[in-house]
Structures are given as structure tokens and as C-alpha cells.
Amino acid sequence: MACQSRRSRLKVRQVAAAALAAAAVGLNGLSFLHGALVVNTRPRPFHLQQQGRAVSRRAAESATELSRTERLLAAVRERVAAMGGTEAWEDAANAVAAAIDSGTDEAEMALAKAFGWTGWFDLNRASYLKPKLPQDIGKLREALRWLSDGPLSLSPEQLRHALAIKPLAYLVGPEKSYHAALEVAPEQFSTPSAFRDLLLREPMALDLTHNCQLTDPDDRPMDDWGEPVHCDGQCTHCWRSSTPRFMGGVLDGVEV
């Protein structure tokens, strides 16, 4: 009996070792022939190996991103509480969640991106960064109401997409940005319908409230050759730097 027990334990160890080996090299599996362990050494088809690796990679990436989101929101909530802003933060998150028809975690991520919390977290909660609390809840609700009922008439899904790209422009003064951007928009985007169509495709266009092609070059500073510089230094808010990309083109020979 003792001998039989040892043989059983040995067989279990053999099976375990062979299983690990098969998993490591992508073999088809194990089988028994007349009580003896047989390892099928024929490799799995390459496309199946690739599929398995892709699934594992996606699962790992999803777990990593989920972990980051959870850790970020936990850190933000902790810091917001220390600032005495928990009520304001939760009110804002609930308002955004209702507007985009989602859970509060997604709404909090939009707030975190809009008010500087993601950079603060990614830089290990740097003390020199000063992320902000959301604006007055009344103004936030007014902004969200304008986005859904105003000329843009954004659906919850459309607003969710916009907040994922450029949350601050949509959560703080979107009506003011809309009129400023439309006033200086290039001709092809200068009508409300054309501008709305662009915003659905390129939400960041709401933040383009400047157009250096409409300003006077004589009012610009001079370069070392005595010529006015070719821009006003507001490139992140300027139509000229973004329009070529909207049109599938280039700016000054450089892809943008």
C-alpha cells in the first residue's frame, strides 16, 4: 500500500510538471496510454497561440487600467476631503453622471481630468500642483443643461464622448466658449450646423477661441530679422493650428 501511495504521488507530480511544461511551450495537452503519462509535443497552431497571448495581454491591460482608476479616485477623494470639498465634489459628480447617463466613477474621472487631478496623481501628488474643486454646482448644472438643450443639443452619449476628450471646455462656461469659437471659426466651420458637426467629430474644437489669421501681424512682436512673428502664441486655442488636421492636411509642411 505504501508503495502504491508513493507511485500515486509520483504520478501527480509528473502530471503537474508536464502541465507546466505544456503551458510554457504551448503544447496541445496531455494524455494517458496504458496508465503511462504521454505529453503531446506537437505545438498548438500559431494563430491559437497568438490569440491566447492577445487575450492575456488585454486582460492584463484592463486590470492595470482599472487599478489605476481606482487608485486615482481614492487619492482624489482623500485629498478633496482634506480640502473640505467632499460635498461639492459629490454634488458635481452626481450632476455629471446624470447628464451622461453613467455611474459616478466615470463622472469623477471627467472631473479629475478637467480640474487637474490626473496630472497631480501621475506626478505622485506633487505639492507644487494645485488641482481645483469643481465650480459652483449651480453653474455646473446650468452648463450641463445648456449642452443638452442649447444649440449643440448633445445626447448623453455625445456629451460623454466630449468629456472624455476635453472636459474642462464643456464643464466650465461652454456657452461662452461656443460663441467665441464660432465667431472666429474658418469659413467651412462658421455656421452653427457645420460647427456642431465638427464638435461631434472633434470635441476639442470648442476650446478654439482664437484665430491668428484674423489678427493684425503688425501688432505682433518682431523676430530677430525684424519681421513680425507668424503667430500670437495661443496655439493650443487657435483655429490655425488645428484646422489642417480637421481637413486631413498639414500646417506649414508639418503634419498636425
PDB file of C-alpha atoms in Angstrom:
ATOM      1  CA  MET A   1       0.000   0.000   0.000  1.00  0.00           C
ATOM      2  CA  ALA A   2       2.834   2.397   0.873  1.00  0.00           C
ATOM      3  CA  CYS A   3       4.481   1.636  -2.452  1.00  0.00           C
ATOM      4  CA  GLN A   4       1.218   2.275  -4.295  1.00  0.00           C
ATOM      5  CA  SER A   5       0.768   5.552  -2.446  1.00  0.00           C
ATOM      6  CA  ARG A   6       4.250   6.701  -3.432  1.00  0.00           C
ATOM      7  CA  ARG A   7       3.524   5.794  -7.053  1.00  0.00           C
ATOM      8  CA  SER A   8       0.306   7.845  -6.920  1.00  0.00           C
ATOM      9  CA  ARG A   9       2.107  10.886  -5.518  1.00  0.00           C
ATOM     10  CA  LEU A  10       4.813  10.496  -8.159  1.00  0.00           C
ATOM     11  CA  LYS A  11       2.194  10.406 -10.913  1.00  0.00           C
ATOM     12  CA  VAL A  12       0.545  13.572  -9.560  1.00  0.00           C
ATOM     13  CA  ARG A  13       3.890  15.367  -9.572  1.00  0.00           C
ATOM     14  CA  GLN A  14       4.563  14.144 -13.119  1.00  0.00           C
ATOM     15  CA  VAL A  15       1.204  15.426 -14.309  1.00  0.00           C
ATOM     16  CA  ALA A  16       1.753  18.803 -12.667  1.00  0.00           C
ATOM     17  CA  ALA A  17       5.235  19.169 -14.114  1.00  0.00           C
ATOM     18  CA  ALA A  18       4.098  18.158 -17.566  1.00  0.00           C
ATOM     19  CA  ALA A  19       1.173  20.570 -17.412  1.00  0.00           C
ATOM     20  CA  LEU A  20       3.513  23.423 -16.571  1.00  0.00           C
ATOM     21  CA  ALA A  21       5.807  22.451 -19.417  1.00  0.00           C
ATOM     22  CA  ALA A  22       2.918  22.239 -21.835  1.00  0.00           C
ATOM     23  CA  ALA A  23       1.647  25.658 -20.787  1.00  0.00           C
ATOM     24  CA  ALA A  24       5.095  27.143 -21.176  1.00  0.00           C
ATOM     25  CA  VAL A  25       5.639  25.950 -24.732  1.00  0.00           C
ATOM     26  CA  GLY A  26       2.031  25.995 -25.940  1.00  0.00           C
ATOM     27  CA  LEU A  27       1.594  22.233 -26.393  1.00  0.00           C
ATOM     28  CA  ASN A  28      -1.734  20.655 -27.203  1.00  0.00           C
ATOM     29  CA  GLY A  29      -2.066  18.800 -23.914  1.00  0.00           C
ATOM     30  CA  LEU A  30      -1.598  15.578 -22.003  1.00  0.00           C
ATOM     31  CA  SER A  31      -2.963  12.052 -22.312  1.00  0.00           C
ATOM     32  CA  PHE A  32      -2.524   8.617 -20.765  1.00  0.00           C
ATOM     33  CA  LEU A  33      -1.682   5.455 -22.634  1.00  0.00           C
ATOM     34  CA  HIS A  34      -1.916   2.159 -20.693  1.00  0.00           C
ATOM     35  CA  GLY A  35      -1.562   4.116 -17.450  1.00  0.00           C
ATOM     36  CA  ALA A  36       1.534   5.965 -18.589  1.00  0.00           C
ATOM     37  CA  LEU A  37       1.680   9.724 -18.980  1.00  0.00           C
ATOM     38  CA  VAL A  38       2.103  10.944 -22.554  1.00  0.00           C
ATOM     39  CA  VAL A  39       2.903  14.564 -23.424  1.00  0.00           C
ATOM     40  CA  ASN A  40       1.701  15.654 -26.816  1.00  0.00           C
ATOM     41  CA  THR A  41       4.728  17.571 -28.069  1.00  0.00           C
ATOM     42  CA  ARG A  42       3.032  18.931 -31.190  1.00  0.00           C
ATOM     43  CA  PRO A  43       2.821  22.724 -30.767  1.00  0.00           C
ATOM     44  CA  ARG A  44      -0.544  24.415 -30.878  1.00  0.00           C
ATOM     45  CA  PRO A  45      -1.306  26.218 -34.149  1.00  0.00           C
ATOM     46  CA  PHE A  46       0.397  29.593 -34.286  1.00  0.00           C
ATOM     47  CA  HIS A  47      -2.832  31.569 -34.621  1.00  0.00           C
ATOM     48  CA  LEU A  48      -4.219  29.944 -31.466  1.00  0.00           C
ATOM     49  CA  GLN A  49      -1.055  30.800 -29.551  1.00  0.00           C
ATOM     50  CA  GLN A  50      -1.348  34.415 -30.762  1.00  0.00           C
ATOM     51  CA  GLN A  51      -4.998  34.595 -29.760  1.00  0.00           C
ATOM     52  CA  GLY A  52      -4.200  33.299 -26.295  1.00  0.00           C
ATOM     53  CA  ARG A  53      -1.420  35.824 -25.844  1.00  0.00           C
ATOM     54  CA  ALA A  54      -3.633  38.681 -27.064  1.00  0.00           C
ATOM     55  CA  VAL A  55      -6.391  37.731 -24.614  1.00  0.00           C
ATOM     56  CA  SER A  56      -3.905  37.587 -21.764  1.00  0.00           C
ATOM     57  CA  ARG A  57      -2.408  40.936 -22.743  1.00  0.00           C
ATOM     58  CA  ARG A  58      -5.804  42.642 -22.950  1.00  0.00           C
ATOM     59  CA  ALA A  59      -6.815  41.209 -19.589  1.00  0.00           C
ATOM     60  CA  ALA A  60      -3.598  42.464 -18.015  1.00  0.00           C
ATOM     61  CA  GLU A  61      -4.011  45.931 -19.564  1.00  0.00           C
ATOM     62  CA  SER A  62      -7.626  46.120 -18.408  1.00  0.00           C
ATOM     63  CA  ALA A  63      -6.681  45.106 -14.886  1.00  0.00           C
ATOM     64  CA  THR A  64      -3.865  47.661 -14.828  1.00  0.00           C
ATOM     65  CA  GLU A  65      -6.104  50.488 -16.061  1.00  0.00           C
ATOM     66  CA  LEU A  66      -8.854  49.529 -13.632  1.00  0.00           C
ATOM     67  CA  SER A  67      -6.357  49.515 -10.805  1.00  0.00           C
ATOM     68  CA  ARG A  68      -5.069  52.958 -11.833  1.00  0.00           C
ATOM     69  CA  THR A  69      -8.584  54.399 -11.987  1.00  0.00           C
ATOM     70  CA  GLU A  70      -9.438  53.038  -8.567  1.00  0.00           C
ATOM     71  CA  ARG A  71      -6.207  54.308  -7.051  1.00  0.00           C
ATOM     72  CA  LEU A  72      -6.592  57.725  -8.684  1.00  0.00           C
ATOM     73  CA  LEU A  73     -10.146  58.231  -7.474  1.00  0.00           C
ATOM     74  CA  ALA A  74      -9.251  57.058  -3.978  1.00  0.00           C
ATOM     75  CA  ALA A  75      -6.394  59.571  -3.835  1.00  0.00           C
ATOM     76  CA  VAL A  76      -8.581  62.375  -5.194  1.00  0.00           C
ATOM     77  CA  ARG A  77     -11.368  61.690  -2.713  1.00  0.00           C
ATOM     78  CA  GLU A  78      -8.882  61.670   0.139  1.00  0.00           C
ATOM     79  CA  ARG A  79      -7.367  64.996  -0.898  1.00  0.00           C
ATOM     80  CA  VAL A  80     -10.757  66.565  -1.619  1.00  0.00           C
ATOM     81  CA  ALA A  81     -11.914  65.566   1.856  1.00  0.00           C
ATOM     82  CA  ALA A  82      -8.819  67.205   3.347  1.00  0.00           C
ATOM     83  CA  MET A  83      -9.766  70.381   1.467  1.00  0.00           C
ATOM     84  CA  GLY A  84     -13.271  70.241   2.865  1.00  0.00           C
ATOM     85  CA  GLY A  85     -14.744  69.782  -0.588  1.00  0.00           C
ATOM     86  CA  THR A  86     -16.375  66.351  -0.378  1.00  0.00           C
ATOM     87  CA  GLU A  87     -19.928  67.668  -0.658  1.00  0.00           C
ATOM     88  CA  ALA A  88     -19.087  69.887  -3.642  1.00  0.00           C
ATOM     89  CA  TRP A  89     -17.229  67.033  -5.351  1.00  0.00           C
ATOM     90  CA  GLU A  90     -20.050  64.541  -4.849  1.00  0.00           C
ATOM     91  CA  ASP A  91     -22.700  67.032  -6.000  1.00  0.00           C
ATOM     92  CA  ALA A  92     -20.692  67.706  -9.153  1.00  0.00           C
ATOM     93  CA  ALA A  93     -20.129  64.005  -9.804  1.00  0.00           C
ATOM     94  CA  ASN A  94     -23.839  63.260  -9.423  1.00  0.00           C
ATOM     95  CA  ALA A  95     -24.750  66.095 -11.795  1.00  0.00           C
ATOM     96  CA  VAL A  96     -22.313  64.926 -14.463  1.00  0.00           C
ATOM     97  CA  ALA A  97     -23.333  61.283 -14.021  1.00  0.00           C
ATOM     98  CA  ALA A  98     -26.981  62.194 -14.602  1.00  0.00           C
ATOM     99  CA  ALA A  99     -26.090  64.244 -17.691  1.00  0.00           C
ATOM    100  CA  ILE A 100     -24.109  61.440 -19.347  1.00  0.00           C
ATOM    101  CA  ASP A 101     -26.272  58.603 -18.023  1.00  0.00           C
ATOM    102  CA  SER A 102     -23.409  56.791 -16.317  1.00  0.00           C
ATOM    103  CA  GLY A 103     -22.044  55.838 -12.924  1.00  0.00           C
ATOM    104  CA  THR A 104     -20.342  58.339 -10.656  1.00  0.00           C
ATOM    105  CA  ASP A 105     -16.884  56.801 -11.196  1.00  0.00           C
ATOM    106  CA  GLU A 106     -16.917  57.853 -14.860  1.00  0.00           C
ATOM    107  CA  ALA A 107     -18.227  61.270 -13.882  1.00  0.00           C
ATOM    108  CA  GLU A 108     -15.476  61.647 -11.279  1.00  0.00           C
ATOM    109  CA  MET A 109     -12.848  60.776 -13.887  1.00  0.00           C
ATOM    110  CA  ALA A 110     -14.184  63.567 -16.112  1.00  0.00           C
ATOM    111  CA  LEU A 111     -13.974  65.986 -13.186  1.00  0.00           C
ATOM    112  CA  ALA A 112     -10.475  64.767 -12.335  1.00  0.00           C
ATOM    113  CA  LYS A 113      -9.279  65.415 -15.905  1.00  0.00           C
ATOM    114  CA  ALA A 114     -10.989  68.794 -16.072  1.00  0.00           C
ATOM    115  CA  PHE A 115      -9.650  70.206 -12.833  1.00  0.00           C
ATOM    116  CA  GLY A 116      -6.060  68.961 -12.881  1.00  0.00           C
ATOM    117  CA  TRP A 117      -6.266  65.901 -10.646  1.00  0.00           C
ATOM    118  CA  THR A 118      -4.939  63.352 -13.140  1.00  0.00           C
ATOM    119  CA  GLY A 119      -1.655  65.213 -13.586  1.00  0.00           C
ATOM    120  CA  TRP A 120      -1.379  65.662  -9.823  1.00  0.00           C
ATOM    121  CA  PHE A 121      -1.824  61.919  -9.325  1.00  0.00           C
ATOM    122  CA  ASP A 122       0.527  60.882 -12.149  1.00  0.00           C
ATOM    123  CA  LEU A 123       3.257  63.075 -10.661  1.00  0.00           C
ATOM    124  CA  ASN A 124       2.950  61.342  -7.300  1.00  0.00           C
ATOM    125  CA  ARG A 125       0.688  64.004  -5.797  1.00  0.00           C
ATOM    126  CA  ALA A 126       3.197  66.766  -6.418  1.00  0.00           C
ATOM    127  CA  SER A 127       2.835  69.547  -3.846  1.00  0.00           C
ATOM    128  CA  TYR A 128       3.535  72.265  -6.418  1.00  0.00           C
ATOM    129  CA  LEU A 129       0.461  71.258  -8.423  1.00  0.00           C
ATOM    130  CA  LYS A 130      -2.804  72.768  -7.243  1.00  0.00           C
ATOM    131  CA  PRO A 131      -5.767  70.830  -8.639  1.00  0.00           C
ATOM    132  CA  LYS A 132      -9.082  72.557  -8.128  1.00  0.00           C
ATOM    133  CA  LEU A 133     -12.526  71.699  -6.903  1.00  0.00           C
ATOM    134  CA  PRO A 134     -15.465  71.912  -9.330  1.00  0.00           C
ATOM    135  CA  GLN A 135     -17.147  75.262  -9.808  1.00  0.00           C
ATOM    136  CA  ASP A 136     -20.347  76.278  -8.116  1.00  0.00           C
ATOM    137  CA  ILE A 137     -22.857  73.451  -8.546  1.00  0.00           C
ATOM    138  CA  GLY A 138     -25.458  75.854  -9.900  1.00  0.00           C
ATOM    139  CA  LYS A 139     -23.138  76.984 -12.697  1.00  0.00           C
ATOM    140  CA  LEU A 140     -22.216  73.373 -13.458  1.00  0.00           C
ATOM    141  CA  ARG A 141     -25.837  72.342 -13.776  1.00  0.00           C
ATOM    142  CA  GLU A 142     -26.503  75.373 -15.961  1.00  0.00           C
ATOM    143  CA  ALA A 143     -23.595  74.381 -18.230  1.00  0.00           C
ATOM    144  CA  LEU A 144     -24.826  70.795 -18.496  1.00  0.00           C
ATOM    145  CA  ARG A 145     -28.357  71.979 -19.232  1.00  0.00           C
ATOM    146  CA  TRP A 146     -27.108  74.311 -21.978  1.00  0.00           C
ATOM    147  CA  LEU A 147     -25.115  71.480 -23.565  1.00  0.00           C
ATOM    148  CA  SER A 148     -28.220  69.322 -23.824  1.00  0.00           C
ATOM    149  CA  ASP A 149     -30.862  71.981 -24.541  1.00  0.00           C
ATOM    150  CA  GLY A 150     -28.855  74.674 -26.352  1.00  0.00           C
ATOM    151  CA  PRO A 151     -27.730  74.815 -29.981  1.00  0.00           C
ATOM    152  CA  LEU A 152     -25.474  71.786 -29.585  1.00  0.00           C
ATOM    153  CA  SER A 153     -28.286  69.532 -28.290  1.00  0.00           C
ATOM    154  CA  LEU A 154     -25.839  66.876 -27.151  1.00  0.00           C
ATOM    155  CA  SER A 155     -27.166  63.474 -26.206  1.00  0.00           C
ATOM    156  CA  PRO A 156     -25.784  61.776 -23.075  1.00  0.00           C
ATOM    157  CA  GLU A 157     -23.561  59.589 -25.258  1.00  0.00           C
ATOM    158  CA  GLN A 158     -22.288  62.564 -27.270  1.00  0.00           C
ATOM    159  CA  LEU A 159     -21.558  64.504 -24.095  1.00  0.00           C
ATOM    160  CA  ARG A 160     -19.769  61.502 -22.615  1.00  0.00           C
ATOM    161  CA  HIS A 161     -17.510  61.403 -25.668  1.00  0.00           C
ATOM    162  CA  ALA A 162     -16.807  65.136 -25.406  1.00  0.00           C
ATOM    163  CA  LEU A 163     -15.958  64.917 -21.702  1.00  0.00           C
ATOM    164  CA  ALA A 164     -13.504  62.117 -22.395  1.00  0.00           C
ATOM    165  CA  ILE A 165     -11.621  64.404 -24.813  1.00  0.00           C
ATOM    166  CA  LYS A 166     -11.875  67.976 -23.469  1.00  0.00           C
ATOM    167  CA  PRO A 167     -13.796  68.014 -20.191  1.00  0.00           C
ATOM    168  CA  LEU A 168     -12.873  71.492 -18.943  1.00  0.00           C
ATOM    169  CA  ALA A 169     -14.216  73.256 -22.039  1.00  0.00           C
ATOM    170  CA  TYR A 170     -17.571  71.530 -21.630  1.00  0.00           C
ATOM    171  CA  LEU A 171     -17.926  71.811 -17.867  1.00  0.00           C
ATOM    172  CA  VAL A 172     -16.864  75.446 -17.386  1.00  0.00           C
ATOM    173  CA  GLY A 173     -18.516  78.161 -19.474  1.00  0.00           C
ATOM    174  CA  PRO A 174     -19.327  76.115 -22.589  1.00  0.00           C
ATOM    175  CA  GLU A 175     -21.788  78.715 -23.895  1.00  0.00           C
ATOM    176  CA  LYS A 176     -19.177  81.469 -23.759  1.00  0.00           C
ATOM    177  CA  SER A 177     -16.612  79.224 -25.485  1.00  0.00           C
ATOM    178  CA  TYR A 178     -19.156  78.240 -28.133  1.00  0.00           C
ATOM    179  CA  HIS A 179     -19.868  81.821 -29.188  1.00  0.00           C
ATOM    180  CA  ALA A 180     -16.177  82.812 -29.059  1.00  0.00           C
ATOM    181  CA  ALA A 181     -15.109  79.810 -31.137  1.00  0.00           C
ATOM    182  CA  LEU A 182     -17.893  80.230 -33.679  1.00  0.00           C
ATOM    183  CA  GLU A 183     -17.096  83.923 -34.116  1.00  0.00           C
ATOM    184  CA  VAL A 184     -13.515  83.239 -35.268  1.00  0.00           C
ATOM    185  CA  ALA A 185     -14.054  79.859 -36.942  1.00  0.00           C
ATOM    186  CA  PRO A 186     -12.809  79.345 -40.521  1.00  0.00           C
ATOM    187  CA  GLU A 187     -15.437  79.693 -43.213  1.00  0.00           C
ATOM    188  CA  GLN A 188     -16.028  75.945 -43.567  1.00  0.00           C
ATOM    189  CA  PHE A 189     -16.980  75.697 -39.873  1.00  0.00           C
ATOM    190  CA  SER A 190     -18.541  79.128 -39.375  1.00  0.00           C
ATOM    191  CA  THR A 191     -22.203  78.108 -39.398  1.00  0.00           C
ATOM    192  CA  PRO A 192     -23.842  76.618 -36.299  1.00  0.00           C
ATOM    193  CA  SER A 193     -24.678  73.359 -38.082  1.00  0.00           C
ATOM    194  CA  ALA A 194     -21.174  72.925 -39.518  1.00  0.00           C
ATOM    195  CA  PHE A 195     -19.600  73.777 -36.181  1.00  0.00           C
ATOM    196  CA  ARG A 196     -21.829  71.272 -34.366  1.00  0.00           C
ATOM    197  CA  ASP A 197     -20.945  68.558 -36.870  1.00  0.00           C
ATOM    198  CA  LEU A 198     -17.264  69.289 -36.246  1.00  0.00           C
ATOM    199  CA  LEU A 199     -17.693  69.180 -32.467  1.00  0.00           C
ATOM    200  CA  LEU A 200     -19.281  65.755 -32.652  1.00  0.00           C
ATOM    201  CA  ARG A 201     -16.197  64.556 -34.510  1.00  0.00           C
ATOM    202  CA  GLU A 202     -13.589  66.745 -32.805  1.00  0.00           C
ATOM    203  CA  PRO A 203     -14.827  67.810 -29.349  1.00  0.00           C
ATOM    204  CA  MET A 204     -11.664  69.843 -28.688  1.00  0.00           C
ATOM    205  CA  ALA A 205     -12.843  72.421 -31.244  1.00  0.00           C
ATOM    206  CA  LEU A 206     -14.979  74.023 -28.520  1.00  0.00           C
ATOM    207  CA  ASP A 207     -11.739  75.279 -26.995  1.00  0.00           C
ATOM    208  CA  LEU A 208     -10.593  77.027 -30.204  1.00  0.00           C
ATOM    209  CA  THR A 209     -11.473  80.572 -29.252  1.00  0.00           C
ATOM    210  CA  HIS A 210      -8.623  82.285 -31.139  1.00  0.00           C
ATOM    211  CA  ASN A 211      -7.652  82.597 -34.793  1.00  0.00           C
ATOM    212  CA  CYS A 212      -4.328  84.285 -35.509  1.00  0.00           C
ATOM    213  CA  GLN A 213      -5.229  84.587 -39.196  1.00  0.00           C
ATOM    214  CA  LEU A 214      -7.775  87.224 -38.194  1.00  0.00           C
ATOM    215  CA  THR A 215      -5.359  89.324 -36.137  1.00  0.00           C
ATOM    216  CA  ASP A 216      -3.124  92.146 -37.354  1.00  0.00           C
ATOM    217  CA  PRO A 217       0.507  90.964 -37.875  1.00  0.00           C
ATOM    218  CA  ASP A 218       1.711  94.499 -37.149  1.00  0.00           C
ATOM    219  CA  ASP A 219       0.555  94.066 -33.559  1.00  0.00           C
ATOM    220  CA  ARG A 220       2.810  91.064 -33.045  1.00  0.00           C
ATOM    221  CA  PRO A 221       6.360  91.176 -31.620  1.00  0.00           C
ATOM    222  CA  MET A 222       9.311  91.233 -34.031  1.00  0.00           C
ATOM    223  CA  ASP A 223      11.684  88.322 -34.539  1.00  0.00           C
ATOM    224  CA  ASP A 224      15.484  88.571 -34.870  1.00  0.00           C
ATOM    225  CA  TRP A 225      15.167  89.506 -38.573  1.00  0.00           C
ATOM    226  CA  GLY A 226      12.817  92.408 -37.913  1.00  0.00           C
ATOM    227  CA  GLU A 227       9.737  90.555 -39.122  1.00  0.00           C
ATOM    228  CA  PRO A 228       6.524  90.088 -37.113  1.00  0.00           C
ATOM    229  CA  VAL A 229       6.348  86.594 -35.650  1.00  0.00           C
ATOM    230  CA  HIS A 230       3.918  84.425 -37.563  1.00  0.00           C
ATOM    231  CA  CYS A 231       1.605  83.601 -34.662  1.00  0.00           C
ATOM    232  CA  ASP A 232       0.133  85.066 -31.488  1.00  0.00           C
ATOM    233  CA  GLY A 233       1.431  82.341 -29.175  1.00  0.00           C
ATOM    234  CA  GLN A 234      -2.027  80.920 -28.468  1.00  0.00           C
ATOM    235  CA  CYS A 235      -1.588  77.752 -30.485  1.00  0.00           C
ATOM    236  CA  THR A 236      -3.495  75.457 -28.117  1.00  0.00           C
ATOM    237  CA  HIS A 237      -6.608  77.623 -28.577  1.00  0.00           C
ATOM    238  CA  CYS A 238      -6.038  78.682 -32.187  1.00  0.00           C
ATOM    239  CA  TRP A 239      -8.003  77.523 -35.210  1.00  0.00           C
ATOM    240  CA  ARG A 240      -4.966  77.898 -37.465  1.00  0.00           C
ATOM    241  CA  SER A 241      -3.010  75.165 -35.687  1.00  0.00           C
ATOM    242  CA  SER A 242      -5.920  72.690 -35.687  1.00  0.00           C
ATOM    243  CA  THR A 243      -7.862  73.288 -38.907  1.00  0.00           C
ATOM    244  CA  PRO A 244      -5.359  71.478 -41.178  1.00  0.00           C
ATOM    245  CA  ARG A 245      -5.766  68.316 -39.109  1.00  0.00           C
ATOM    246  CA  PHE A 246      -9.554  68.666 -39.229  1.00  0.00           C
ATOM    247  CA  MET A 247      -9.226  68.819 -43.016  1.00  0.00           C
ATOM    248  CA  GLY A 248      -6.706  65.975 -43.231  1.00  0.00           C
ATOM    249  CA  GLY A 249      -3.886  68.342 -44.196  1.00  0.00           C
ATOM    250  CA  VAL A 250      -0.684  69.801 -42.802  1.00  0.00           C
ATOM    251  CA  LEU A 251       0.365  73.086 -41.207  1.00  0.00           C
ATOM    252  CA  ASP A 252       3.434  74.784 -42.692  1.00  0.00           C
ATOM    253  CA  GLY A 253       4.580  71.455 -44.114  1.00  0.00           C
ATOM    254  CA  VAL A 254       4.277  69.671 -40.765  1.00  0.00           C
ATOM    255  CA  GLU A 255       1.631  67.060 -40.090  1.00  0.00           C
ATOM    256  CA  VAL A 256      -0.605  68.047 -37.162  1.00  0.00           C
TER     257      VAL A 256
END
